Amino acid sequence: MRVSRFFMPILRDPPKEAEIVSHRLMLRAGMIRQSSSGIYSWLPLGLMVLKNIEQIVREEQNRAGAVELLMPTIQSADLWRDSGRYDDYGAEMLRITDRHDRDMLYGPTNEELITVLFRDGARSYRDVPRTLYHIQWKFRDEIRPRFGVMRGREFLMKDAYSFDLTASEGKKSYNRMFVAYLRTYERLGLKAIPMRADTGPIGGDLSHEFIILADTGESEVFCHKDLLELEAPGNNHGPEDDLEPVIAPWLDKYAATEEMHDKAQFERDVPADKQISARGIEVGHIFFFGSKYTDPMKCSVQGPDGALTPLQCGSYGIGVSRLVAAIVEASHDEGGIIWPESVAPFKIGLINLKAGDDETDKVCESLYEQLSNAGQTVLYDDTNERAGAKFKTMDLIGLPWQIIAGPRGLKQGKVELKNRATGEISELGLDDVVAHFVGART
Ligand code: 5CA
């Protein structure tokens, strides 16, 4: 992509309305624009990151055996009357009336709809276990939308739903998602700690929130310091394995959100020098609630003995759009964003220091073509802005690598290669800079 053809409205000055760094940087980098309170347009650069995160989430869901579908954003109110949640959900639900005076709503979550879909499609115990998921926009009329896409009213969520015959099978499905979540956050370059959590309007009694520690987080959390050192499990387990032993290292150590915090237990079980009491960002939340929805909505299958059994269910959410902001909170410096390679909108920013100079143009065009042809994603700054402004923009938008080409270096046949995360700059010949990226792919 050429900057001269891209749409990346950079703001030089910090926007006044943004209270936290991720919101400021996402606005300044031209990733998002607010359309009305808590509702955002995703500009090209922001959308690229959102899609990259979505794809990692999808891959790890698929790897865990979950199956993707897509449910609509608008649902019928009657569905929610059947589960008893229509009145309970309160003012956060955006209620709509269609032209035939039918009550509709913009889905804040999908337990009801998926339960009906599964009920109408599953017949016997052979149809379970199943975990289904979608990645779809949600709407919650939050009382205080704030911090940009961190707490929006419209937001993108991955929500998965598991169906099992028995509670103990259901817990296996829960554990499988637990592992998938650890792997997902690790691939996103984040350290997310699972913490015992309250279940709120979703229900049930087994629940974990996945939390990234950050001063700007909205949740207050308490945990054992050693949890920060644990690495996500591999995926070398069979489809039917019970993963309880795999997640035991996370379950064994104290970690709780404010609502579930037990001060006495925390002080008893965690040595003083290992006690972390901090703020955190909730990037995922998983629940096991048994037959809370399948009972009232009559979602049962015939067991091996012929008897009808209501299915045992869990639901599993990841805040995909919130993750964009959470990654920025976790990974930035005074110059701007530092994207982990796994989610970066482009891997390489190519800076032409003297657009219009024949030799510099020729070299940049050739690098741009060679790298693009080799499958690298490159944002080529071919504009005639000042060098200083170009450097600032590239640092701000946080691409992992910058290739800087100007007449002075090119006299010696050299360009500069800058690592955005470390700030390290090396001088390389033209072939070497291409080999640095293309070599890395083979
Ligand atoms: N049905 C369950 C699981 S699928 C559910 O809705 N869980 S939730 O309410 O905890 O939401 C799941 C995740 O969505 C949260 O962990 C959070 O990361 C994200 N999320 C929730 N509300 C918002 C919001 N207003 N703005 C951005 N992300 C949000």
Tab-separated table of C-alpha atoms and ligand atoms in Angstrom:
chain	number	residue	atom	x	y	z
A	1	MET	CA	0.000	0.000	0.000
A	2	ARG	CA	1.224	3.475	-0.861
A	3	VAL	CA	0.653	6.224	1.669
A	4	SER	CA	-0.266	8.495	-1.260
A	5	ARG	CA	-3.295	6.283	-1.966
A	6	PHE	CA	-4.134	5.170	1.577
A	7	PHE	CA	-6.594	6.726	4.004
A	8	MET	CA	-4.836	7.315	7.296
A	9	PRO	CA	-5.934	10.627	8.816
A	10	ILE	CA	-3.163	11.237	11.372
A	11	LEU	CA	-3.750	13.708	14.206
A	12	ARG	CA	-0.599	15.526	15.288
A	13	ASP	CA	-2.060	16.808	18.541
A	14	PRO	CA	-3.452	14.624	21.314
A	15	PRO	CA	-7.266	14.645	21.114
A	16	LYS	CA	-8.816	16.224	24.207
A	17	GLU	CA	-11.582	13.678	24.702
A	18	ALA	CA	-9.207	10.715	25.120
A	19	GLU	CA	-8.383	9.877	28.727
A	20	ILE	CA	-6.200	6.811	28.253
A	21	VAL	CA	-3.202	6.182	26.057
A	22	SER	CA	-4.749	3.519	23.788
A	23	HIS	CA	-7.686	5.764	22.936
A	24	ARG	CA	-5.332	8.689	22.239
A	25	LEU	CA	-3.019	6.647	20.044
A	26	MET	CA	-5.804	4.923	18.123
A	27	LEU	CA	-7.346	8.308	17.295
A	28	ARG	CA	-4.011	9.909	16.444
A	29	ALA	CA	-2.954	6.993	14.235
A	30	GLY	CA	-6.196	7.290	12.268
A	31	MET	CA	-7.458	3.844	13.277
A	32	ILE	CA	-10.911	4.772	14.548
A	33	ARG	CA	-13.333	7.699	14.629
A	34	GLN	CA	-16.277	8.064	16.960
A	35	SER	CA	-19.577	8.259	15.150
A	36	SER	CA	-21.765	8.678	18.231
A	37	SER	CA	-21.150	7.931	21.899
A	38	GLY	CA	-19.514	4.487	22.179
A	39	ILE	CA	-20.005	3.768	18.466
A	40	TYR	CA	-17.013	3.842	16.146
A	41	SER	CA	-16.037	3.641	12.505
A	42	TRP	CA	-13.012	1.471	11.910
A	43	LEU	CA	-10.703	3.253	9.455
A	44	PRO	CA	-8.462	1.135	7.219
A	45	LEU	CA	-5.490	0.834	9.590
A	46	GLY	CA	-7.709	-0.053	12.548
A	47	LEU	CA	-9.727	-2.520	10.519
A	48	MET	CA	-6.555	-4.361	9.477
A	49	VAL	CA	-5.581	-4.901	13.109
A	50	LEU	CA	-9.128	-5.908	14.051
A	51	LYS	CA	-9.174	-8.496	11.250
A	52	ASN	CA	-5.781	-9.884	12.246
A	53	ILE	CA	-6.928	-10.354	15.835
A	54	GLU	CA	-10.176	-11.889	14.649
A	55	GLN	CA	-8.240	-14.397	12.543
A	56	ILE	CA	-6.034	-15.508	15.453
A	57	VAL	CA	-9.112	-15.917	17.634
A	58	ARG	CA	-10.759	-17.944	14.845
A	59	GLU	CA	-7.743	-20.207	14.338
A	60	GLU	CA	-7.544	-21.066	18.025
A	61	GLN	CA	-11.293	-21.691	18.233
A	62	ASN	CA	-11.084	-24.042	15.260
A	63	ARG	CA	-8.047	-25.757	16.725
A	64	ALA	CA	-10.033	-26.386	19.911
A	65	GLY	CA	-12.713	-28.105	17.838
A	66	ALA	CA	-15.279	-25.287	17.868
A	67	VAL	CA	-17.337	-24.776	14.693
A	68	GLU	CA	-17.996	-21.331	13.212
A	69	LEU	CA	-21.423	-20.039	12.174
A	70	LEU	CA	-22.938	-16.562	11.996
A	71	MET	CA	-26.008	-15.385	13.849
A	72	PRO	CA	-27.710	-12.040	13.111
A	73	THR	CA	-27.243	-8.859	15.148
A	74	ILE	CA	-31.015	-8.277	15.421
A	75	GLN	CA	-33.040	-10.784	17.437
A	76	SER	CA	-36.686	-11.254	18.292
A	77	ALA	CA	-37.779	-10.213	21.794
A	78	ASP	CA	-39.907	-13.376	22.082
A	79	LEU	CA	-36.762	-15.492	22.227
A	80	TRP	CA	-35.682	-13.587	25.315
A	81	ARG	CA	-39.149	-13.812	26.832
A	82	ASP	CA	-38.832	-17.610	26.594
A	83	SER	CA	-35.620	-17.639	28.620
A	84	GLY	CA	-36.953	-15.080	31.096
A	85	ARG	CA	-34.145	-12.594	30.367
A	86	TYR	CA	-36.122	-9.999	28.382
A	87	ASP	CA	-37.164	-8.091	31.485
A	88	ASP	CA	-34.092	-8.978	33.560
A	89	TYR	CA	-31.574	-7.542	31.114
A	90	GLY	CA	-32.631	-3.970	31.791
A	91	ALA	CA	-31.566	-0.711	30.167
A	92	GLU	CA	-28.402	-2.105	28.583
A	93	MET	CA	-30.520	-3.813	25.952
A	94	LEU	CA	-31.324	-1.734	22.884
A	95	ARG	CA	-34.966	-2.464	22.119
A	96	ILE	CA	-36.369	-1.847	18.662
A	97	THR	CA	-39.844	-2.053	17.148
A	98	ASP	CA	-40.224	-3.037	13.504
A	99	ARG	CA	-42.907	-1.745	11.074
A	100	HIS	CA	-45.299	-4.515	12.138
A	101	ASP	CA	-44.964	-3.444	15.750
A	102	ARG	CA	-42.962	-6.505	16.634
A	103	ASP	CA	-40.490	-6.172	19.476
A	104	MET	CA	-36.935	-6.754	18.350
A	105	LEU	CA	-33.571	-6.077	19.952
A	106	TYR	CA	-29.938	-5.608	18.981
A	107	GLY	CA	-28.236	-8.666	20.491
A	108	PRO	CA	-26.031	-8.034	23.543
A	109	THR	CA	-25.128	-11.772	23.554
A	110	ASN	CA	-26.539	-14.954	21.979
A	111	GLU	CA	-27.336	-17.691	24.514
A	112	GLU	CA	-31.035	-17.758	23.561
A	113	LEU	CA	-30.597	-17.832	19.799
A	114	ILE	CA	-27.923	-20.522	19.798
A	115	THR	CA	-29.965	-22.668	22.196
A	116	VAL	CA	-32.928	-22.606	19.803
A	117	LEU	CA	-30.714	-23.321	16.791
A	118	PHE	CA	-29.119	-26.254	18.545
A	119	ARG	CA	-32.439	-27.541	19.902
A	120	ASP	CA	-33.932	-27.610	16.410
A	121	GLY	CA	-30.891	-29.283	14.905
A	122	ALA	CA	-29.808	-31.873	17.465
A	123	ARG	CA	-31.709	-35.111	18.047
A	124	SER	CA	-29.731	-37.503	20.174
A	125	TYR	CA	-26.686	-37.896	22.366
A	126	ARG	CA	-24.713	-38.542	19.176
A	127	ASP	CA	-25.086	-34.839	18.323
A	128	VAL	CA	-23.082	-33.800	21.377
A	129	PRO	CA	-20.549	-32.669	22.427
A	130	ARG	CA	-20.523	-29.616	20.162
A	131	THR	CA	-19.103	-26.143	20.553
A	132	LEU	CA	-20.348	-23.482	18.130
A	133	TYR	CA	-19.124	-19.909	17.826
A	134	HIS	CA	-19.469	-16.733	15.864
A	135	ILE	CA	-17.666	-13.416	15.637
A	136	GLN	CA	-20.324	-10.752	15.462
A	137	TRP	CA	-21.088	-7.181	16.525
A	138	LYS	CA	-22.951	-6.745	19.787
A	139	PHE	CA	-24.739	-3.763	21.269
A	140	ARG	CA	-24.979	-2.879	24.945
A	141	ASP	CA	-26.318	0.499	25.898
A	142	GLU	CA	-23.574	0.994	28.478
A	143	ILE	CA	-24.315	3.691	31.011
A	144	ARG	CA	-20.772	5.042	30.673
A	145	PRO	CA	-19.167	4.195	27.357
A	146	ARG	CA	-15.573	5.327	27.639
A	147	PHE	CA	-11.934	4.812	26.753
A	148	GLY	CA	-12.691	4.459	23.034
A	149	VAL	CA	-13.325	0.895	21.892
A	150	MET	CA	-12.324	-0.417	25.320
A	151	ARG	CA	-15.862	0.092	26.596
A	152	GLY	CA	-17.994	0.797	23.571
A	153	ARG	CA	-21.713	0.421	23.056
A	154	GLU	CA	-21.236	-1.400	19.758
A	155	PHE	CA	-18.361	-3.879	19.933
A	156	LEU	CA	-17.081	-7.008	18.224
A	157	MET	CA	-17.189	-10.197	20.267
A	158	LYS	CA	-16.319	-13.791	19.654
A	159	ASP	CA	-18.874	-15.845	21.529
A	160	ALA	CA	-18.817	-19.621	21.695
A	161	TYR	CA	-21.385	-21.981	23.197
A	162	SER	CA	-20.834	-25.582	24.286
A	163	PHE	CA	-23.466	-28.327	24.470
A	164	ASP	CA	-22.858	-31.541	26.419
A	165	LEU	CA	-24.891	-34.405	27.807
A	166	THR	CA	-23.582	-34.271	31.372
A	167	ALA	CA	-22.106	-31.653	33.673
A	168	SER	CA	-18.784	-33.458	33.848
A	169	GLU	CA	-18.569	-33.541	30.024
A	170	GLY	CA	-19.566	-29.871	30.031
A	171	LYS	CA	-16.651	-29.025	32.307
A	172	LYS	CA	-14.324	-30.718	29.823
A	173	SER	CA	-15.629	-28.385	27.129
A	174	TYR	CA	-15.054	-25.473	29.515
A	175	ASN	CA	-11.473	-26.584	30.116
A	176	ARG	CA	-10.865	-26.899	26.392
A	177	MET	CA	-11.898	-23.267	25.894
A	178	PHE	CA	-9.758	-22.268	28.871
A	179	VAL	CA	-6.719	-23.672	27.042
A	180	ALA	CA	-7.770	-22.107	23.718
A	181	TYR	CA	-7.955	-18.718	25.468
A	182	LEU	CA	-4.474	-19.021	26.967
A	183	ARG	CA	-3.118	-19.848	23.517
A	184	THR	CA	-5.026	-17.021	21.829
A	185	TYR	CA	-3.733	-14.315	24.171
A	186	GLU	CA	-0.196	-15.620	23.935
A	187	ARG	CA	-0.297	-15.352	20.138
A	188	LEU	CA	-1.528	-11.771	20.530
A	189	GLY	CA	1.573	-10.984	22.586
A	190	LEU	CA	-0.432	-10.594	25.801
A	191	LYS	CA	-0.137	-12.019	29.284
A	192	ALA	CA	-3.758	-12.686	30.254
A	193	ILE	CA	-4.406	-14.256	33.656
A	194	PRO	CA	-7.554	-16.331	34.228
A	195	MET	CA	-9.270	-15.218	37.428
A	196	ARG	CA	-12.272	-16.539	39.311
A	197	ALA	CA	-15.146	-14.253	38.412
A	198	ASP	CA	-18.727	-13.319	39.053
A	199	THR	CA	-21.263	-14.428	36.428
A	200	GLY	CA	-23.624	-11.408	36.314
A	201	PRO	CA	-26.527	-11.551	33.827
A	202	ILE	CA	-25.142	-14.598	31.995
A	203	GLY	CA	-25.592	-16.871	35.031
A	204	GLY	CA	-24.058	-20.075	36.379
A	205	ASP	CA	-21.546	-20.659	39.145
A	206	LEU	CA	-18.296	-21.499	37.341
A	207	SER	CA	-16.637	-18.590	35.586
A	208	HIS	CA	-13.249	-17.079	34.795
A	209	GLU	CA	-12.328	-13.689	33.462
A	210	PHE	CA	-9.109	-13.365	31.475
A	211	ILE	CA	-7.359	-10.234	32.656
A	212	ILE	CA	-4.393	-8.213	31.410
A	213	LEU	CA	-2.750	-6.197	34.129
A	214	ALA	CA	-2.761	-2.481	33.264
A	215	ASP	CA	-3.051	0.671	35.365
A	216	THR	CA	-5.818	1.944	33.122
A	217	GLY	CA	-7.897	-1.230	33.527
A	218	GLU	CA	-11.429	-0.926	34.865
A	219	SER	CA	-11.323	-4.033	37.082
A	220	GLU	CA	-9.604	-4.406	40.422
A	221	VAL	CA	-7.879	-7.791	40.671
A	222	PHE	CA	-5.802	-9.887	43.078
A	223	CYS	CA	-3.427	-12.694	42.150
A	224	HIS	CA	-0.266	-14.667	42.804
A	225	LYS	CA	2.779	-13.187	41.074
A	226	ASP	CA	3.979	-16.549	39.709
A	227	LEU	CA	0.951	-16.675	37.396
A	228	LEU	CA	2.707	-14.042	35.282
A	229	GLU	CA	5.504	-16.511	34.549
A	230	LEU	CA	3.324	-19.365	33.226
A	231	GLU	CA	3.434	-20.136	29.515
A	232	ALA	CA	0.403	-21.169	27.477
A	233	PRO	CA	0.051	-24.942	27.047
A	234	GLY	CA	0.818	-26.574	23.690
A	235	ASN	CA	-1.898	-28.219	21.645
A	236	ASN	CA	-0.587	-31.780	21.646
A	237	HIS	CA	-3.621	-33.272	23.336
A	238	GLY	CA	-6.337	-35.486	21.917
A	239	PRO	CA	-9.865	-34.295	21.088
A	240	GLU	CA	-11.452	-36.124	24.018
A	241	ASP	CA	-8.793	-35.444	26.646
A	242	ASP	CA	-9.780	-33.838	29.918
A	243	LEU	CA	-7.550	-30.798	30.116
A	244	GLU	CA	-7.989	-30.251	33.848
A	245	PRO	CA	-4.376	-31.337	34.564
A	246	VAL	CA	-3.177	-28.989	31.797
A	247	ILE	CA	-4.855	-25.966	33.372
A	248	ALA	CA	-4.069	-26.998	36.945
A	249	PRO	CA	-1.095	-24.585	37.258
A	250	TRP	CA	-3.535	-21.678	36.703
A	251	LEU	CA	-6.245	-23.058	38.983
A	252	ASP	CA	-3.834	-23.859	41.815
A	253	LYS	CA	-2.759	-20.282	42.480
A	254	TYR	CA	-4.917	-17.491	43.839
A	255	ALA	CA	-6.438	-15.177	41.210
A	256	ALA	CA	-9.747	-13.393	41.673
A	257	THR	CA	-11.595	-10.332	40.515
A	258	GLU	CA	-12.875	-7.828	43.073
A	259	GLU	CA	-16.347	-9.430	43.251
A	260	MET	CA	-14.885	-12.846	44.118
A	261	HIS	CA	-11.968	-11.623	46.251
A	262	ASP	CA	-11.494	-13.229	49.662
A	263	LYS	CA	-8.987	-11.092	51.529
A	264	ALA	CA	-8.353	-13.619	54.304
A	265	GLN	CA	-7.691	-16.430	51.851
A	266	PHE	CA	-5.457	-14.214	49.691
A	267	GLU	CA	-3.302	-13.289	52.679
A	268	ARG	CA	-3.206	-16.875	53.921
A	269	ASP	CA	-2.418	-18.585	50.594
A	270	VAL	CA	-0.107	-16.083	48.918
A	271	PRO	CA	3.231	-15.047	50.478
A	272	ALA	CA	3.418	-11.281	51.007
A	273	ASP	CA	6.143	-10.774	48.385
A	274	LYS	CA	4.025	-12.618	45.796
A	275	GLN	CA	0.770	-10.747	46.349
A	276	ILE	CA	-0.303	-8.685	43.367
A	277	SER	CA	-3.145	-6.279	43.857
A	278	ALA	CA	-3.594	-4.356	40.646
A	279	ARG	CA	-5.920	-3.083	37.966
A	280	GLY	CA	-6.729	-5.074	34.875
A	281	ILE	CA	-8.514	-5.166	31.527
A	282	GLU	CA	-11.025	-7.972	31.012
A	283	VAL	CA	-10.328	-9.376	27.537
A	284	GLY	CA	-12.362	-12.562	27.874
A	285	HIS	CA	-14.938	-14.206	30.081
A	286	ILE	CA	-16.033	-17.850	30.193
A	287	PHE	CA	-19.045	-19.351	31.943
A	288	PHE	CA	-20.475	-22.759	32.724
A	289	PHE	CA	-24.180	-22.530	33.560
A	290	GLY	CA	-25.504	-26.059	32.997
A	291	SER	CA	-29.168	-26.064	31.972
A	292	LYS	CA	-30.027	-22.411	32.733
A	293	TYR	CA	-31.179	-21.828	29.110
A	294	THR	CA	-31.769	-25.383	27.887
A	295	ASP	CA	-34.356	-26.017	30.633
A	296	PRO	CA	-36.759	-23.155	29.854
A	297	MET	CA	-36.091	-23.381	26.127
A	298	LYS	CA	-36.568	-27.140	26.071
A	299	CYS	CA	-33.259	-27.978	24.447
A	300	SER	CA	-32.949	-31.689	25.233
A	301	VAL	CA	-31.646	-34.746	23.446
A	302	GLN	CA	-32.353	-38.406	23.891
A	303	GLY	CA	-29.656	-40.065	25.987
A	304	PRO	CA	-28.356	-43.617	25.390
A	305	ASP	CA	-31.162	-44.865	27.687
A	306	GLY	CA	-33.859	-43.140	25.604
A	307	ALA	CA	-34.653	-40.520	28.273
A	308	LEU	CA	-34.766	-36.805	27.346
A	309	THR	CA	-32.016	-34.808	29.062
A	310	PRO	CA	-31.627	-31.008	28.964
A	311	LEU	CA	-28.157	-30.194	27.683
A	312	GLN	CA	-25.373	-28.794	29.825
A	313	CYS	CA	-23.933	-25.581	28.472
A	314	GLY	CA	-21.242	-22.973	28.753
A	315	SER	CA	-20.581	-19.700	26.939
A	316	TYR	CA	-17.241	-18.169	26.144
A	317	GLY	CA	-16.627	-14.558	25.141
A	318	ILE	CA	-13.603	-12.683	23.808
A	319	GLY	CA	-13.743	-8.923	23.336
A	320	VAL	CA	-12.202	-8.730	19.869
A	321	SER	CA	-12.514	-4.952	19.414
A	322	ARG	CA	-11.514	-4.318	23.045
A	323	LEU	CA	-8.356	-6.352	22.378
A	324	VAL	CA	-7.149	-3.780	19.836
A	325	ALA	CA	-7.089	-1.169	22.607
A	326	ALA	CA	-5.745	-3.632	25.187
A	327	ILE	CA	-2.760	-4.470	22.977
A	328	VAL	CA	-2.002	-0.768	22.563
A	329	GLU	CA	-2.200	-0.286	26.350
A	330	ALA	CA	0.281	-3.129	26.779
A	331	SER	CA	2.593	-2.183	23.928
A	332	HIS	CA	3.513	1.448	23.241
A	333	ASP	CA	6.146	4.082	24.058
A	334	GLU	CA	6.280	7.873	23.920
A	335	GLY	CA	6.558	7.740	20.100
A	336	GLY	CA	3.408	5.696	19.611
A	337	ILE	CA	2.143	2.162	19.163
A	338	ILE	CA	4.401	-0.925	18.948
A	339	TRP	CA	2.436	-3.707	17.242
A	340	PRO	CA	3.365	-7.323	17.886
A	341	GLU	CA	4.073	-8.835	14.456
A	342	SER	CA	1.122	-11.203	14.776
A	343	VAL	CA	-1.427	-8.371	14.580
A	344	ALA	CA	0.468	-5.518	12.847
A	345	PRO	CA	-1.488	-3.869	10.001
A	346	PHE	CA	1.670	-4.001	7.846
A	347	LYS	CA	4.910	-5.669	8.799
A	348	ILE	CA	7.153	-3.091	7.122
A	349	GLY	CA	7.024	0.686	6.702
A	350	LEU	CA	9.180	1.858	3.795
A	351	ILE	CA	10.196	5.505	4.048
A	352	ASN	CA	11.349	7.387	0.977
A	353	LEU	CA	13.339	10.314	2.394
A	354	LYS	CA	13.437	12.205	-0.899
A	355	ALA	CA	10.414	11.508	-3.039
A	356	GLY	CA	11.039	13.020	-6.495
A	357	ASP	CA	14.732	12.131	-6.483
A	358	ASP	CA	15.158	9.666	-9.352
A	359	GLU	CA	17.580	7.292	-7.691
A	360	THR	CA	15.735	7.177	-4.326
A	361	ASP	CA	12.388	6.661	-6.070
A	362	LYS	CA	13.844	3.875	-8.196
A	363	VAL	CA	15.294	2.017	-5.197
A	364	CYS	CA	12.133	2.405	-3.120
A	365	GLU	CA	9.890	1.218	-5.960
A	366	SER	CA	12.116	-1.796	-6.425
A	367	LEU	CA	12.167	-2.658	-2.690
A	368	TYR	CA	8.418	-2.175	-2.494
A	369	GLU	CA	7.884	-4.510	-5.419
A	370	GLN	CA	10.323	-7.195	-4.300
A	371	LEU	CA	9.018	-7.317	-0.738
A	372	SER	CA	5.360	-7.237	-1.797
A	373	ASN	CA	5.922	-9.963	-4.384
A	374	ALA	CA	7.505	-12.085	-1.680
A	375	GLY	CA	4.309	-11.832	0.364
A	376	GLN	CA	5.430	-9.171	2.831
A	377	THR	CA	2.950	-6.465	3.814
A	378	VAL	CA	4.503	-3.061	3.158
A	379	LEU	CA	3.242	0.467	3.715
A	380	TYR	CA	5.318	2.637	1.379
A	381	ASP	CA	5.549	6.325	2.311
A	382	ASP	CA	5.984	7.775	-1.173
A	383	THR	CA	4.683	11.244	-0.270
A	384	ASN	CA	6.747	14.433	-0.303
A	385	GLU	CA	6.266	15.238	3.372
A	386	ARG	CA	9.292	16.275	5.419
A	387	ALA	CA	11.515	13.457	6.674
A	388	GLY	CA	10.820	14.380	10.305
A	389	ALA	CA	7.073	14.065	9.817
A	390	LYS	CA	7.466	10.719	8.087
A	391	PHE	CA	9.540	9.319	10.952
A	392	LYS	CA	6.967	10.529	13.476
A	393	THR	CA	4.098	8.974	11.556
A	394	MET	CA	5.849	5.617	11.215
A	395	ASP	CA	6.676	5.536	14.912
A	396	LEU	CA	3.111	6.513	15.777
A	397	ILE	CA	1.443	3.789	13.712
A	398	GLY	CA	3.828	1.223	15.164
A	399	LEU	CA	4.737	-1.101	12.272
A	400	PRO	CA	7.337	-3.623	13.526
A	401	TRP	CA	10.000	-2.691	10.924
A	402	GLN	CA	11.004	0.490	9.094
A	403	ILE	CA	13.194	0.606	6.012
A	404	ILE	CA	14.560	4.100	5.521
A	405	ALA	CA	16.001	5.037	2.135
A	406	GLY	CA	17.604	8.379	1.235
A	407	PRO	CA	20.183	9.745	-1.225
A	408	ARG	CA	22.989	9.900	1.351
A	409	GLY	CA	22.914	6.200	2.255
A	410	LEU	CA	22.178	5.132	-1.275
A	411	LYS	CA	25.507	6.645	-2.441
A	412	GLN	CA	27.035	3.702	-0.576
A	413	GLY	CA	24.207	1.400	-1.703
A	414	LYS	CA	22.785	1.284	1.829
A	415	VAL	CA	19.452	1.752	3.544
A	416	GLU	CA	18.587	1.731	7.235
A	417	LEU	CA	16.534	-0.948	8.915
A	418	LYS	CA	14.878	0.053	12.192
A	419	ASN	CA	13.287	-2.279	14.702
A	420	ARG	CA	10.341	-0.313	16.142
A	421	ALA	CA	10.254	-2.226	19.438
A	422	THR	CA	13.951	-1.925	20.340
A	423	GLY	CA	14.760	1.230	18.378
A	424	GLU	CA	17.829	-0.571	17.014
A	425	ILE	CA	18.960	0.674	13.599
A	426	SER	CA	21.292	-1.191	11.244
A	427	GLU	CA	22.697	-0.250	7.848
A	428	LEU	CA	22.193	-2.851	5.163
A	429	GLY	CA	22.803	-3.258	1.456
A	430	LEU	CA	19.741	-3.477	-0.782
A	431	ASP	CA	19.956	-7.238	-1.284
A	432	ASP	CA	20.516	-7.821	2.420
A	433	VAL	CA	17.464	-5.853	3.470
A	434	VAL	CA	15.289	-7.929	1.127
A	435	ALA	CA	16.959	-11.133	2.341
A	436	HIS	CA	16.271	-10.091	5.936
A	437	PHE	CA	12.537	-10.476	5.289
A	438	VAL	CA	12.314	-12.943	2.462
A	439	GLY	CA	14.899	-15.217	4.053
A	440	ALA	CA	12.887	-15.210	7.265
A	441	ARG	CA	9.899	-16.669	5.454
A	442	THR	CA	11.561	-19.822	4.137
B	1	5CA	N1	-22.275	-14.475	26.642
B	1	5CA	C1	-21.093	-14.267	27.426
B	1	5CA	C2	-19.933	-15.031	26.896
B	1	5CA	S1	-20.053	-15.320	25.207
B	1	5CA	C3	-20.783	-12.789	27.499
B	1	5CA	O1	-21.447	-11.982	26.892
B	1	5CA	N2	-19.767	-12.448	28.267
B	1	5CA	S2	-19.295	-10.950	28.638
B	1	5CA	O2	-20.412	-10.129	28.933
B	1	5CA	O3	-18.349	-11.080	29.679
B	1	5CA	O4	-18.585	-10.362	27.375
B	1	5CA	C4	-17.481	-11.034	26.795
B	1	5CA	C5	-16.333	-10.079	26.528
B	1	5CA	O5	-16.757	-9.023	25.668
B	1	5CA	C6	-15.793	-9.384	27.757
B	1	5CA	O6	-14.853	-10.177	28.418
B	1	5CA	C7	-15.152	-8.151	27.158
B	1	5CA	O7	-13.829	-8.453	26.722
B	1	5CA	C8	-16.007	-7.862	25.955
B	1	5CA	N3	-16.943	-6.739	26.231
B	1	5CA	C9	-18.023	-6.752	27.044
B	1	5CA	N4	-18.615	-5.541	27.065
B	1	5CA	C10	-17.900	-4.746	26.240
B	1	5CA	C11	-18.002	-3.377	25.842
B	1	5CA	N5	-18.981	-2.590	26.272
B	1	5CA	N6	-17.068	-2.873	24.979
B	1	5CA	C12	-16.077	-3.673	24.502
B	1	5CA	N7	-15.934	-4.963	24.854
B	1	5CA	C13	-16.822	-5.500	25.714
